[in-house]
Amino acid sequence: MKLYHVIGAKQYDRQTLEDIYETADRMEKVVKNGGSDIYSNKIMTTLFFEPSTRTRLSFESAISRLGGKVIGTENAGQFSSATKGETLEDTIRVVSEYCDVIVMRHTDIGAAERAAAVATVPILNAGDGGGEHPTQALLDVYTIKKELGTLDNQHVVMVGDLKYGRTVHSLSYMLANYNNVHITFTAPDNVQIPLYVKEYLKERGISFSEEHDLKKAVQKADVIYQTRIQKERFSSPEEYEKANGKYIINDDILSYMKDHCIILHPLPRAGEIEHSVDADPRAAYFRQAQNGLYIRMALLEKCFEQERAETIRDYVNV
Amino acid sequence: MKLYHVIGAKQYDRQTLEDIYETADRMEKVVKNGGSDIYSNKIMTTLFFEPSTRTRLSFESAISRLGGKVIGTENAGQFSSATKGETLEDTIRVVSEYCDVIVMRHTDIGAAERAAAVATVPILNAGDGGGEHPTQALLDVYTIKKELGTLDNQHVVMVGDLKYGRTVHSLSYMLANYNNVHITFTAPDNVQIPLYVKEYLKERGISFSEEHDLKKAVQKADVIYQTRIQKERFSSPEEYEKANGKYIINDDILSYMKDHCIILHPLPRAGEIEHSVDADPRAAYFRQAQNGLYIRMALLEKCFEQERAETIRDYVNV
Amino acid sequence: MKLYHVIGAKQYDRQTLEDIYETADRMEKVVKNGGSDIYSNKIMTTLFFEPSTRTRLSFESAISRLGGKVIGTENAGQFSSATKGETLEDTIRVVSEYCDVIVMRHTDIGAAERAAAVATVPILNAGDGGGEHPTQALLDVYTIKKELGTLDNQHVVMVGDLKYGRTVHSLSYMLANYNNVHITFTAPDNVQIPLYVKEYLKERGISFSEEHDLKKAVQKADVIYQTRIQKERFSSPEEYEKANGKYIINDDILSYMKDHCIILHPLPRAGEIEHSVDADPRAAYFRQAQNGLYIRMALLEKCFEQERAETIRDYVNV
């Protein structure tokens, strides 16, 4: 049986993404109708080697809305087997026997791929260190699609920490599936987008540019993707404050934006979008968070649907 | 839709309390009959910014006995968004999208009210710092009603830490709804009941007095509400030991009590009620803990019942 | 009502074990058929005063596969009542009211027995300090039965830390129920099997011997039970490395083993079985881990089945 792993943003082509959007649309209707018990016999394990409350709760809500059950651990420091020297592969082999899908957050790049290599159930990567966070990227592109109707012909301005913020990397990879996309990178010099992301965009024929002036950048934008500047990355508090103060979205910035332009943010925020902005209809970040639920339900559906299809195929082959 | 938030003890009048007692009585029958699956499509989030295992388990049992599901976090230190500088309001907005009710424990006074101001689902306050713990107060008054038949005409003696123990404050506010109640405060001088609680009782016409001699105090009592003396509040271990030793309920104290007088304690206890007391039928604290389950089921029922009523109203209005 | 507590390995006789094996066989079929909802109204509490992720997840999966619900705490340090000075007995009394079965892991020998003395629901001991871990022992003997057809006439070689590793103690006690069993203990001198285990085996007429040469030991074995050498037990790193290096199961050791001999390990492992061994069909430790799920489902069935039987008896007696 081929398992439906979710490892990285590059595994998705345009058609696959469209299919996920449609499933997510359907999942929104399921939630609005009070949920379903279609997967009441399914168990999801949340294996979080580092805490990420929001992502974990979003996944736990997703399986619950489909009738399924959750087992898991919310903190790596408490995963006692790991502290006793067990390899990730051994852990995954054993935990595979306890459930029908594993949602994993890990501190190491590539951990999700290693897990998928030995797992007997699907692995959903909920972030692997400085690597990827594909379910976040999926909810980001889904939100753009839902808010603006299409991902083609969009001008996306990415703002803030573009170096360490893995969500902008994954989002860039996914945008590369669409036509006539332009990306503007607006970041302090020391946290600018990495060369390997730019190389990937070049290969895929996606145009991009850099713009240090946020006011200029937002004027042409259809989508502004704001991120949190992570204080700990800077060499001094002064340098951090300068960069941080430079790229705040407030009422003034709103006045430079197009009427249809949406503001996204992976959340949590810590001051880089002022609270006065929340009331503006272009502030889409809470709707975006809500879409995370539908996307994660859609991915779970894909995992189990696949299994159903394979079961039917086996049955037909017999 | 008007949400059924549970924020503080003062929000309850006599009629509302009676309604909750009746619902709790009904919930006891549900449990004794093996539970229900009436709310199998409901998700409760336990958002505990500080651990409180007993209260959390009680709520998780309550939703489970009604067929519902739980997602959550048992420790604030692990709420990764909070450590990244997210406001409580942002957290609540996002978590509201994942569930149908939020049970919240927080370190700050007023946190539950702030949460309710932005939540799109009911907030059940499971303790907000030095503020209130209304579900504890509800199970306290429910226990008195169940054990003694009425809350009118009762003489309640509150013992121990009456300054920092928020349960005695909330209980005092609720007792103020009843007729001919008298409260005796028996506490070490440095942890005596605060002035603002006394002021509230005066305004509501509730009589109260202070009595430093536990033996004298218990002789007239219908209810003894014992609390844990919190060592860390005292200036020296010696002073603590003196106060602690002074107000222990033991077999000697039992001999001064009326036959119908019940002993309550919010638990956990740490020596202030001797274990030999447990066998006395007047020791009601384990029955009280059990009532916590029924009260929390009743509050969940109120949250969802309200929603059902509002849905019907919307439907009728269309 | 007599509760079905699982406290220690010595409580089982041959007939009881056979009954559990049969129930576990049945549970495997339940899992392969996609689970059951027979116990959808049951709540299991996982009360882990120290973390043990694998055991906890195995139990949580077991109740979930039977349709039941889980409430619990994954870390003792977070059990707030314990830190406030509450006795284990008080905790168990209250938690008993919230659920239908308690799975408990504790740091103190005898804790499970103390819990069972006051609980009003069954206690399943998931490890009590240096004491016992009976559900591990049950899955160990079940695996031998399943892999080799019988536990009679088996030569079991126990390897590694036989002093502190409580699983080999519990396993020894259970093996004592069978005919013509021989146990070989292969351990570094400073972590050899304790005298009290040997005494028990003598009393029960079980033959055993010691063998320091792993190659010699495995040649006659039907079962090799490998355990992790716990570094912290040794007086110096050098001594640890010597012992640790001495008893590694690798391709060379495989070549000395009989064709039908199986390798077991309670997991997690940390180097004492090389990964190249995993592909050998005699490596049974992942199948053993899987059996843990069926055994724990079987024990839960026993808890609830008992209750059903008692309910029927009460009914008949009325």
Short mmCIF file of C-alpha atoms in Angstrom, two decimals, chain C residues 7 13 32 68-69 80 84 100 147 177 195 218 240 249 281 287 291 293 299 305 313:
data_model
loop_
_atom_site.label_atom_id
_atom_site.label_comp_id
_atom_site.label_asym_id
_atom_site.label_seq_id
_atom_site.Cartn_x
_atom_site.Cartn_y
_atom_site.Cartn_z
CA ILE C 7 -0.53 -5.33 40.23
CA ASP C 13 -1.40 -18.73 37.37
CA LYS C 32 -7.25 -6.06 12.08
CA GLY C 68 -13.17 4.24 24.81
CA LYS C 69 -11.88 7.63 25.86
CA SER C 80 -0.13 19.67 40.73
CA LYS C 84 0.89 20.38 47.07
CA ASP C 100 -13.66 3.48 34.74
CA GLU C 147 5.98 -17.35 18.31
CA ASN C 177 4.09 -21.32 35.83
CA LEU C 195 19.03 -13.59 44.90
CA VAL C 218 22.65 -18.48 22.75
CA TYR C 240 30.23 0.13 31.35
CA ILE C 249 23.57 -9.15 19.51
CA PRO C 281 13.02 -13.31 10.91
CA ARG C 287 6.24 -8.05 16.81
CA ASN C 291 1.60 -7.71 21.00
CA LEU C 293 -1.33 -3.50 22.20
CA LEU C 299 -6.59 -6.50 30.17
CA GLU C 305 -16.05 -7.85 31.36
CA ARG C 313 -24.90 -11.17 39.06
#
